Amino acid sequence: MRITLSTLHRMAQEGNRIAMLTCYDASFAGLLEAAGVESLLVGDSLGNVLQGHETTLPVTLRDMVYHTQCVARGSKRAFIIGDMPFGTFQAGPQDAFRNAAEIMAAGAHMVKIEGGAPMLETTEYLATRGVPVCGHLGLTPQSVHQFGGYKVQGRSEGAAERLLEDAKLQERAGAGMIVLEAVPAALAREITASVTVPTIGIGAGVDCHGQVLVLHDMLDIFPGRKAKFVKNYMRAAGSIQGAVELYVKEVKARTFPGPEHSF
Ligand code: KIV
C-alpha cells in the first residue's frame, strides 16, 4: 500500500522515525523502497550529483519533471516529494502553482520549496489548491550565494528565533512537512516540539521526526569533501542494499545522526 502524508504524520505523532533519501531514477526507487525507505525526495541536488554542477541553481523544471517521472515509474510504496527548482516558485504564487502542477503531474505527491517568511503566500496558495507543500528551512542551497557558502544557519539567538518563527508560520500557511538543513541540533529539537507537522533533518540532529541524506553522499559515490552531517554507509555495509538497510535501521533506532554528524 502507498505511504501517504497521513501515514507520515501518524509516524511522527507515534515517535516512529521517518527514513527519507534522495532518489532520481526508477532502479533506485525500487531498491530504496525494498530496503525500507518511506519517502523518496527527487531533490534538485541532482544538479550536483548527476549533472556535475557546483550548485543546484542550473536545474530546470524540465529536469525535475523528467526525474520525478523516472522515480514514480519505479516506485510502488514510497511517498514521493519533488523539489521546485530555482526560479520556478519565487516570482509569485500563480507562477509557482503552474510549475508545481507539472511536478505533481509527473508523479510527485508533494513539492518542496526553499525559504521561510517570503514564501508563506506561495505555500498557502499551493496548499489550498491541492498541492501539498514541504517547506525547507535553514541552509537552503538555492541561496548559497546569499549565504556566502554552505554554512550552518541559526547559530545566533536572533537567527534561531527567526527560524523557529518561520517554521511556525510555514505550518500555519499549510506546509505539511518541513525539512531542516544544517541547523544546530538544539534548535531543530525546539522547532520539532513547536510544530505538529513532521520535521525531516539533514544536519539537524537526531530529534527531528525523520532524516534525509543525499543518496550519492551516503553511498560515497559523489567525489570531494563531504559535509559533516554525511555518513558513509558503504564503508560500513559493503553493498548498496546493505548500506540503505543500515541507514534505515539507524534512523529508526535514533543512532543516526550521532553527535559527530550534528552541530
Ligand atoms: O535537493 C536535495 O537533495 C535536498 C536535500 C538536501 C534536503 O533538498
GROMACS .gro file of C-alpha atoms and ligand atoms in nm:
model
  271
    1MET     CA    1   0.000   0.000   0.000
    2ARG     CA    2   0.117   0.352  -0.082
    3ILE     CA    3   0.256   0.557   0.206
    4THR     CA    4   0.071   0.888   0.226
    5LEU     CA    5   0.124   1.218   0.402
    6SER     CA    6  -0.123   1.095   0.667
    7THR     CA    7   0.095   0.787   0.722
    8LEU     CA    8   0.398   1.010   0.778
    9HIS     CA    9   0.203   1.241   1.014
   10ARG     CA   10   0.095   0.937   1.215
   11MET     CA   11   0.451   0.805   1.230
   12ALA     CA   12   0.571   1.142   1.358
   13GLN     CA   13   0.300   1.154   1.625
   14GLU     CA   14   0.378   0.799   1.738
   15GLY     CA   15   0.751   0.869   1.756
   16ASN     CA   16   0.827   0.628   1.471
   17ARG     CA   17   1.115   0.784   1.276
   18ILE     CA   18   1.077   0.853   0.903
   19ALA     CA   19   1.357   0.739   0.670
   20MET     CA   20   1.392   0.953   0.358
   21LEU     CA   21   1.663   0.954   0.090
   22THR     CA   22   1.704   1.145  -0.231
   23CYS     CA   23   1.629   0.943  -0.544
   24TYR     CA   24   1.649   1.033  -0.911
   25ASP     CA   25   1.567   0.717  -1.111
   26ALA     CA   26   1.343   0.410  -1.131
   27SER     CA   27   1.603   0.146  -1.036
   28PHE     CA   28   1.698   0.320  -0.714
   29ALA     CA   29   1.334   0.393  -0.634
   30GLY     CA   30   1.265   0.017  -0.622
   31LEU     CA   31   1.584  -0.059  -0.431
   32LEU     CA   32   1.532   0.211  -0.168
   33GLU     CA   33   1.171   0.108  -0.107
   34ALA     CA   34   1.271  -0.257  -0.072
   35ALA     CA   35   1.524  -0.151   0.192
   36GLY     CA   36   1.251   0.025   0.394
   37VAL     CA   37   1.284   0.391   0.291
   38GLU     CA   38   0.941   0.552   0.336
   39SER     CA   39   0.989   0.871   0.138
   40LEU     CA   40   1.186   0.950  -0.177
   41LEU     CA   41   1.295   1.308  -0.236
   42VAL     CA   42   1.359   1.391  -0.601
   43GLY     CA   43   1.599   1.662  -0.491
   44ASP     CA   44   1.745   1.936  -0.704
   45SER     CA   45   2.073   1.806  -0.560
   46LEU     CA   46   2.063   1.612  -0.888
   47GLY     CA   47   2.227   1.925  -1.025
   48ASN     CA   48   2.535   1.840  -0.818
   49VAL     CA   49   2.542   1.461  -0.811
   50LEU     CA   50   2.404   1.375  -1.157
   51GLN     CA   51   2.479   1.680  -1.367
   52GLY     CA   52   2.811   1.785  -1.214
   53HIS     CA   53   2.718   2.146  -1.141
   54GLU     CA   54   2.872   2.328  -0.845
   55THR     CA   55   2.531   2.441  -0.722
   56THR     CA   56   2.165   2.347  -0.768
   57LEU     CA   57   2.090   2.675  -0.946
   58PRO     CA   58   2.109   2.549  -1.308
   59VAL     CA   59   1.850   2.272  -1.251
   60THR     CA   60   1.540   2.330  -1.464
   61LEU     CA   61   1.172   2.244  -1.426
   62ARG     CA   62   1.212   2.007  -1.720
   63ASP     CA   63   1.494   1.823  -1.533
   64MET     CA   64   1.274   1.787  -1.225
   65VAL     CA   65   0.976   1.665  -1.426
   66TYR     CA   66   1.191   1.407  -1.606
   67HIS     CA   67   1.349   1.266  -1.288
   68THR     CA   68   1.019   1.270  -1.097
   69GLN     CA   69   0.864   1.063  -1.379
   70CYS     CA   70   1.156   0.817  -1.360
   71VAL     CA   71   1.122   0.778  -0.982
   72ALA     CA   72   0.744   0.747  -0.998
   73ARG     CA   73   0.769   0.467  -1.257
   74GLY     CA   74   0.998   0.267  -1.027
   75SER     CA   75   0.804   0.331  -0.707
   76LYS     CA   76   0.508   0.137  -0.566
   77ARG     CA   77   0.511   0.229  -0.198
   78ALA     CA   78   0.705   0.542  -0.104
   79PHE     CA   79   0.578   0.897  -0.061
   80ILE     CA   80   0.744   1.099  -0.337
   81ILE     CA   81   0.847   1.463  -0.293
   82GLY     CA   82   0.961   1.672  -0.589
   83ASP     CA   83   1.182   1.976  -0.546
   84MET     CA   84   1.076   2.304  -0.705
   85PRO     CA   85   1.398   2.423  -0.872
   86PHE     CA   86   1.542   2.775  -0.852
   87GLY     CA   87   1.337   3.032  -1.041
   88THR     CA   88   1.017   2.828  -1.060
   89PHE     CA   89   0.841   2.947  -0.743
   90GLN     CA   90   0.999   3.271  -0.620
   91ALA     CA   91   0.823   3.504  -0.867
   92GLY     CA   92   0.479   3.454  -0.717
   93PRO     CA   93   0.211   3.204  -0.614
   94GLN     CA   94   0.041   3.169  -0.954
   95ASP     CA   95   0.367   3.101  -1.134
   96ALA     CA   96   0.458   2.855  -0.858
   97PHE     CA   97   0.123   2.677  -0.895
   98ARG     CA   98   0.167   2.629  -1.271
   99ASN     CA   99   0.514   2.481  -1.217
  100ALA     CA  100   0.415   2.271  -0.914
  101ALA     CA  101   0.130   2.124  -1.119
  102GLU     CA  102   0.386   1.988  -1.368
  103ILE     CA  103   0.585   1.820  -1.091
  104MET     CA  104   0.267   1.673  -0.939
  105ALA     CA  105   0.153   1.551  -1.282
  106ALA     CA  106   0.494   1.384  -1.321
  107GLY     CA  107   0.418   1.169  -1.017
  108ALA     CA  108   0.514   1.366  -0.704
  109HIS     CA  109   0.283   1.356  -0.402
  110MET     CA  110   0.420   1.682  -0.258
  111VAL     CA  111   0.651   1.962  -0.370
  112LYS     CA  112   0.933   2.115  -0.168
  113ILE     CA  113   1.009   2.485  -0.170
  114GLU     CA  114   1.307   2.655  -0.008
  115GLY     CA  115   1.265   2.962   0.211
  116GLY     CA  116   1.079   3.095   0.513
  117ALA     CA  117   0.867   3.407   0.558
  118PRO     CA  118   0.889   3.533   0.195
  119MET     CA  119   0.740   3.202   0.073
  120LEU     CA  120   0.434   3.198   0.300
  121GLU     CA  121   0.192   3.335   0.043
  122THR     CA  122   0.308   3.073  -0.206
  123THR     CA  123   0.280   2.790   0.047
  124GLU     CA  124  -0.076   2.896   0.128
  125TYR     CA  125  -0.170   2.937  -0.238
  126LEU     CA  126  -0.045   2.587  -0.328
  127ALA     CA  127  -0.173   2.413  -0.015
  128THR     CA  128  -0.525   2.549  -0.062
  129ARG     CA  129  -0.529   2.430  -0.424
  130GLY     CA  130  -0.446   2.065  -0.374
  131VAL     CA  131  -0.066   2.080  -0.377
  132PRO     CA  132   0.090   1.952  -0.053
  133VAL     CA  133   0.395   2.162   0.036
  134CYS     CA  134   0.713   2.070   0.220
  135GLY     CA  135   0.898   2.376   0.350
  136HIS     CA  136   1.279   2.378   0.354
  137LEU     CA  137   1.446   2.598   0.617
  138GLY     CA  138   1.799   2.658   0.743
  139LEU     CA  139   2.071   2.608   0.484
  140THR     CA  140   1.868   2.639   0.166
  141PRO     CA  141   2.118   2.552  -0.110
  142GLN     CA  142   1.948   2.770  -0.374
  143SER     CA  143   2.054   3.072  -0.163
  144VAL     CA  144   2.418   2.964  -0.139
  145HIS     CA  145   2.545   3.289  -0.294
  146GLN     CA  146   2.344   3.495  -0.048
  147PHE     CA  147   2.481   3.291   0.243
  148GLY     CA  148   2.838   3.319   0.105
  149GLY     CA  149   2.886   2.940   0.112
  150TYR     CA  150   2.731   2.627   0.259
  151LYS     CA  151   2.720   2.743   0.621
  152VAL     CA  152   2.532   2.628   0.930
  153GLN     CA  153   2.228   2.853   0.988
  154GLY     CA  154   2.051   2.964   1.306
  155ARG     CA  155   2.358   2.988   1.525
  156SER     CA  156   2.291   3.334   1.673
  157GLU     CA  157   1.997   3.396   1.906
  158GLY     CA  158   1.826   3.623   1.653
  159ALA     CA  159   1.873   3.382   1.363
  160ALA     CA  160   1.744   3.092   1.574
  161GLU     CA  161   1.433   3.291   1.670
  162ARG     CA  162   1.369   3.376   1.305
  163LEU     CA  163   1.399   3.011   1.200
  164LEU     CA  164   1.163   2.898   1.476
  165GLU     CA  165   0.913   3.164   1.372
  166ASP     CA  166   0.949   3.069   1.004
  167ALA     CA  167   0.871   2.705   1.086
  168LYS     CA  168   0.557   2.800   1.282
  169LEU     CA  169   0.444   3.036   1.004
  170GLN     CA  170   0.507   2.774   0.736
  171GLU     CA  171   0.290   2.526   0.926
  172ARG     CA  172   0.018   2.790   0.970
  173ALA     CA  173   0.032   2.866   0.596
  174GLY     CA  174  -0.035   2.499   0.522
  175ALA     CA  175   0.303   2.327   0.490
  176GLY     CA  176   0.257   1.957   0.559
  177MET     CA  177   0.621   1.883   0.634
  178ILE     CA  178   0.940   2.081   0.699
  179VAL     CA  179   1.299   1.993   0.604
  180LEU     CA  180   1.558   2.147   0.838
  181GLU     CA  181   1.907   2.161   0.689
  182ALA     CA  182   2.233   2.238   0.874
  183VAL     CA  183   2.093   2.393   1.190
  184PRO     CA  184   2.205   2.332   1.548
  185ALA     CA  185   2.053   2.016   1.696
  186ALA     CA  186   1.906   2.206   1.993
  187LEU     CA  187   1.724   2.447   1.760
  188ALA     CA  188   1.589   2.160   1.546
  189ARG     CA  189   1.463   1.994   1.867
  190GLU     CA  190   1.282   2.315   1.967
  191ILE     CA  191   1.130   2.357   1.620
  192THR     CA  192   1.019   1.991   1.617
  193ALA     CA  193   0.848   2.038   1.953
  194SER     CA  194   0.680   2.359   1.834
  195VAL     CA  195   0.511   2.230   1.517
  196THR     CA  196   0.268   1.945   1.458
  197VAL     CA  197   0.387   1.852   1.107
  198PRO     CA  198   0.682   1.613   1.060
  199THR     CA  199   1.029   1.769   1.055
  200ILE     CA  200   1.294   1.596   0.848
  201GLY     CA  201   1.654   1.676   0.936
  202ILE     CA  202   1.972   1.682   0.733
  203GLY     CA  203   2.248   1.803   0.962
  204ALA     CA  204   1.985   1.897   1.220
  205GLY     CA  205   2.044   1.641   1.495
  206VAL     CA  206   1.864   1.327   1.600
  207ASP     CA  207   1.544   1.479   1.738
  208CYS     CA  208   1.366   1.555   1.410
  209HIS     CA  209   1.078   1.324   1.317
  210GLY     CA  210   1.283   1.185   1.029
  211GLN     CA  211   1.612   1.208   0.843
  212VAL     CA  212   1.718   1.260   0.484
  213LEU     CA  213   2.056   1.233   0.310
  214VAL     CA  214   2.165   1.276  -0.049
  215LEU     CA  215   2.188   0.918  -0.182
  216HIS     CA  216   2.521   0.970  -0.362
  217ASP     CA  217   2.675   1.112  -0.043
  218MET     CA  218   2.577   0.823   0.185
  219LEU     CA  219   2.685   0.569  -0.080
  220ASP     CA  220   3.013   0.762  -0.116
  221ILE     CA  221   2.969   0.785  -0.494
  222PHE     CA  222   2.999   1.163  -0.506
  223PRO     CA  223   3.367   1.271  -0.509
  224GLY     CA  224   3.506   1.552  -0.300
  225ARG     CA  225   3.468   1.681   0.052
  226LYS     CA  226   3.154   1.574   0.237
  227ALA     CA  227   2.953   1.783   0.480
  228LYS     CA  228   2.994   1.694   0.847
  229PHE     CA  229   2.639   1.553   0.856
  230VAL     CA  230   2.707   1.285   0.592
  231LYS     CA  231   2.779   0.928   0.698
  232ASN     CA  232   2.946   0.687   0.455
  233TYR     CA  233   2.720   0.382   0.477
  234MET     CA  234   2.904   0.189   0.203
  235ARG     CA  235   3.210   0.168   0.427
  236ALA     CA  236   3.002   0.007   0.700
  237ALA     CA  237   2.785  -0.221   0.484
  238GLY     CA  238   2.979  -0.306   0.167
  239SER     CA  239   2.680  -0.324  -0.069
  240ILE     CA  240   2.425  -0.070  -0.185
  241GLN     CA  241   2.128  -0.267  -0.049
  242GLY     CA  242   2.311  -0.324   0.280
  243ALA     CA  243   2.406   0.044   0.307
  244VAL     CA  244   2.049   0.161   0.263
  245GLU     CA  245   1.915  -0.102   0.506
  246LEU     CA  246   2.169   0.006   0.766
  247TYR     CA  247   2.072   0.373   0.717
  248VAL     CA  248   1.704   0.288   0.770
  249LYS     CA  249   1.790   0.080   1.079
  250GLU     CA  250   1.999   0.360   1.231
  251VAL     CA  251   1.737   0.627   1.159
  252LYS     CA  252   1.469   0.411   1.326
  253ALA     CA  253   1.696   0.336   1.623
  254ARG     CA  254   1.795   0.706   1.653
  255THR     CA  255   2.163   0.615   1.632
  256PHE     CA  256   2.197   0.830   1.318
  257PRO     CA  257   2.279   1.113   1.320
  258GLY     CA  258   2.527   1.091   1.607
  259PRO     CA  259   2.685   1.394   1.774
  260GLU     CA  260   2.969   1.372   1.520
  261HIS     CA  261   2.716   1.441   1.240
  262SER     CA  262   2.539   1.725   1.424
  263PHE     CA  263   2.601   2.092   1.504
  264KIV     O1  264   1.792   1.859  -0.313
  264KIV     C1  265   1.811   1.792  -0.212
  264KIV     O2  266   1.871   1.684  -0.212
  264KIV     C2  267   1.761   1.846  -0.087
  264KIV     C3  268   1.809   1.781   0.040
  264KIV     C4  269   1.946   1.830   0.066
  264KIV     C5  270   1.719   1.806   0.154
  264KIV     O3  271   1.688   1.940  -0.085
   0.00000   0.00000   0.00000
